[in-house]
């Protein structure tokens, strides 16, 4: 089995708009940061020869490259869903591009998924034993098979039962022949919001991973889809139901039986766009507060505060305002290059840093510099950046990380690498400091992160920082093989 757990994605859906596919395209454009490997849109044309039809276009690559005027023109209908996907390794062929589509007894069904189903290997094996033939390696296909087997023709009743089998993170947008459904897992790992706008004399409903997608198309934010909620939109209007009363969440929780919420804190640290409101909080605000706390916790005498652009910018502003040390763009980023992190091989990653970031000697020369980044994962990027800042003449370089040390992999849909590749899982802060070549290194404490968020680990999943995984991890054993391979490249310093 391929590494289907390594997925970061964005989902979108729109109901009742004459330009549904074009608005989906724009929504995906706004959420390009959530996935750069493939993009797809499925529209629902209910007028077509009296028979509802799904029109599908999926392609590898960025949204702008995946669609053209002519491909969008073929996606007729007033309803559409879309998906952007990124997975670092394994199968990046178009069969894994989403939305996944299938013809069920009840009609066509398309599914767009953000998150990762932790027990997917167990469910997949059981389904295969039962005769299911899988087309793709992604965990999302499991939902299609479970629904295909379910005797009910009513999508929501089938989902209500079928979803009880899934453990992990999932925000789904599903398109049937006559309705669109949006739902979130019982712990609400990944975001999903509901918006609306006027469409002719009626209302158009929109669902999206992030509010920045609503902003772009001019839709009003209505509310979050609640964890454990199914929102069903059809010609009869909008209906909400729940597929869990919370009891089976306790069953999943593997020792943490009272857990009711596991919003991913990394959405606020790195993953979401800063102009989005995620889990009811402005991401920009959270990042700025992380920076303020960081200045309180590990302030240092310096001449200038600079961000690693773009991910460190709001935290650096917070750090600068709290410490009174001036903020400058000491490194300029070339915006026409993807995130270095998505480069497929280590050798290319390193080159990527140099292509992407250019330090400015007129700001850095002879200065004591505080550099702020949102997170430190493998340490490779920081090492390169610090070397570049020194080459530009900095006298001292102090790295401040606006999140706690990343010590554990994510099994819920963020591409945090295996433990063996996480520098903080194996090394002390002093060892990391030496490795990256900084004069000093400090991370935001976990407590500081919670204070900045005015919240705590009872609400957020911070497993990548504290190792407290909110669900059972049964079914992730298949990762052991990959872990073995990783050991050859383990970052023991
Ligand atoms: P490194 O320590 O070299 O692995 O890279 C850390 C940098 O990667 C930080 O600047 C983050 O902004 C970025 N980063 C952290 N997590 C991720 C992720 N899941 N996907 C892409 N980039 C990430």
mmCIF file of N, CA, C and O and ligand atoms in Angstrom, residues 8 266 270 311 341 349 373-381 414-415, ligand 1:
data_model
loop_
_atom_site.group_PDB
_atom_site.id
_atom_site.type_symbol
_atom_site.label_atom_id
_atom_site.label_comp_id
_atom_site.label_asym_id
_atom_site.label_seq_id
_atom_site.Cartn_x
_atom_site.Cartn_y
_atom_site.Cartn_z
ATOM 1 N N UNK A 8 -2.526 16.487 2.301
ATOM 2 C CA UNK A 8 -3.031 17.763 2.750
ATOM 3 C C UNK A 8 -3.966 18.209 1.640
ATOM 4 O O UNK A 8 -3.602 18.135 0.476
ATOM 5 N N UNK A 266 -2.107 22.859 14.119
ATOM 6 C CA UNK A 266 -1.154 23.178 13.053
ATOM 7 C C UNK A 266 -1.801 24.013 11.929
ATOM 8 O O UNK A 266 -1.112 24.691 11.180
ATOM 9 N N UNK A 270 0.670 26.852 10.858
ATOM 10 C CA UNK A 270 1.279 26.904 9.529
ATOM 11 C C UNK A 270 0.301 26.765 8.367
ATOM 12 O O UNK A 270 0.416 27.462 7.368
ATOM 13 N N UNK A 311 5.692 32.311 5.858
ATOM 14 C CA UNK A 311 5.050 31.641 6.998
ATOM 15 C C UNK A 311 5.370 32.294 8.332
ATOM 16 O O UNK A 311 4.598 32.190 9.279
ATOM 17 N N UNK A 341 9.108 22.752 0.728
ATOM 18 C CA UNK A 341 8.745 21.492 1.342
ATOM 19 C C UNK A 341 8.191 20.478 0.341
ATOM 20 O O UNK A 341 8.291 19.294 0.546
ATOM 21 N N UNK A 349 15.398 20.024 -2.658
ATOM 22 C CA UNK A 349 14.950 20.899 -1.566
ATOM 23 C C UNK A 349 16.009 21.952 -1.237
ATOM 24 O O UNK A 349 15.717 23.108 -1.066
ATOM 25 N N UNK A 373 10.428 31.930 12.448
ATOM 26 C CA UNK A 373 9.713 31.025 11.542
ATOM 27 C C UNK A 373 8.571 30.379 12.313
ATOM 28 O O UNK A 373 8.577 30.335 13.540
ATOM 29 N N UNK A 374 7.602 29.867 11.560
ATOM 30 C CA UNK A 374 6.418 29.295 12.227
ATOM 31 C C UNK A 374 6.725 27.955 12.874
ATOM 32 O O UNK A 374 6.164 27.618 13.906
ATOM 33 N N UNK A 375 7.585 27.150 12.228
ATOM 34 C CA UNK A 375 7.850 25.810 12.764
ATOM 35 C C UNK A 375 9.196 25.333 12.252
ATOM 36 O O UNK A 375 9.719 25.843 11.264
ATOM 37 N N UNK A 376 9.737 24.357 12.964
ATOM 38 C CA UNK A 376 11.006 23.757 12.533
ATOM 39 C C UNK A 376 10.742 22.254 12.474
ATOM 40 O O UNK A 376 10.352 21.666 13.486
ATOM 41 N N UNK A 377 10.897 21.699 11.311
ATOM 42 C CA UNK A 377 10.483 20.308 11.133
ATOM 43 C C UNK A 377 11.722 19.412 11.013
ATOM 44 O O UNK A 377 12.108 18.729 11.955
ATOM 45 N N UNK A 378 12.352 19.458 9.863
ATOM 46 C CA UNK A 378 13.593 18.678 9.699
ATOM 47 C C UNK A 378 14.827 19.500 10.064
ATOM 48 O O UNK A 378 15.883 18.949 10.297
ATOM 49 N N UNK A 379 14.688 20.807 9.996
ATOM 50 C CA UNK A 379 15.825 21.685 10.298
ATOM 51 C C UNK A 379 16.613 22.074 9.063
ATOM 52 O O UNK A 379 17.462 22.959 9.114
ATOM 53 N N UNK A 380 16.322 21.440 7.948
ATOM 54 C CA UNK A 380 17.085 21.692 6.725
ATOM 55 C C UNK A 380 16.945 23.133 6.252
ATOM 56 O O UNK A 380 17.934 23.787 5.903
ATOM 57 N N UNK A 381 15.692 23.627 6.247
ATOM 58 C CA UNK A 381 15.450 24.979 5.750
ATOM 59 C C UNK A 381 16.151 26.000 6.637
ATOM 60 O O UNK A 381 16.843 26.896 6.143
ATOM 61 N N UNK A 414 -1.940 16.255 7.966
ATOM 62 C CA UNK A 414 -0.879 17.230 7.692
ATOM 63 C C UNK A 414 0.376 16.440 7.393
ATOM 64 O O UNK A 414 0.667 15.448 8.057
ATOM 65 N N UNK A 415 1.112 16.887 6.411
ATOM 66 C CA UNK A 415 2.297 16.137 6.017
ATOM 67 C C UNK A 415 3.486 16.451 6.923
ATOM 68 O O UNK A 415 4.429 17.114 6.518
HETATM 69 P P1 LIG B 1 12.373 22.079 7.704
HETATM 70 O O1 LIG B 1 12.620 22.356 9.168
HETATM 71 O O2 LIG B 1 13.534 22.286 6.838
HETATM 72 O O3 LIG B 1 11.758 20.724 7.494
HETATM 73 O O4 LIG B 1 11.290 23.107 7.204
HETATM 74 C C1 LIG B 1 10.500 23.843 8.046
HETATM 75 C C2 LIG B 1 9.692 24.797 7.212
HETATM 76 O O5 LIG B 1 8.712 24.061 6.474
HETATM 77 C C3 LIG B 1 8.971 25.807 8.058
HETATM 78 O O6 LIG B 1 9.423 27.061 7.629
HETATM 79 C C4 LIG B 1 7.509 25.670 7.744
HETATM 80 O O7 LIG B 1 7.006 26.904 7.290
HETATM 81 C C5 LIG B 1 7.438 24.639 6.632
HETATM 82 N N1 LIG B 1 6.515 23.535 6.976
HETATM 83 C C6 LIG B 1 6.241 23.026 8.180
HETATM 84 N N2 LIG B 1 5.349 22.015 8.093
HETATM 85 C C7 LIG B 1 5.048 21.880 6.792
HETATM 86 C C8 LIG B 1 4.165 21.026 6.054
HETATM 87 N N3 LIG B 1 3.422 20.109 6.666
HETATM 88 N N4 LIG B 1 4.095 21.183 4.722
HETATM 89 C C9 LIG B 1 4.851 22.101 4.105
HETATM 90 N N5 LIG B 1 5.700 22.937 4.735
HETATM 91 C C10 LIG B 1 5.799 22.847 6.070
#
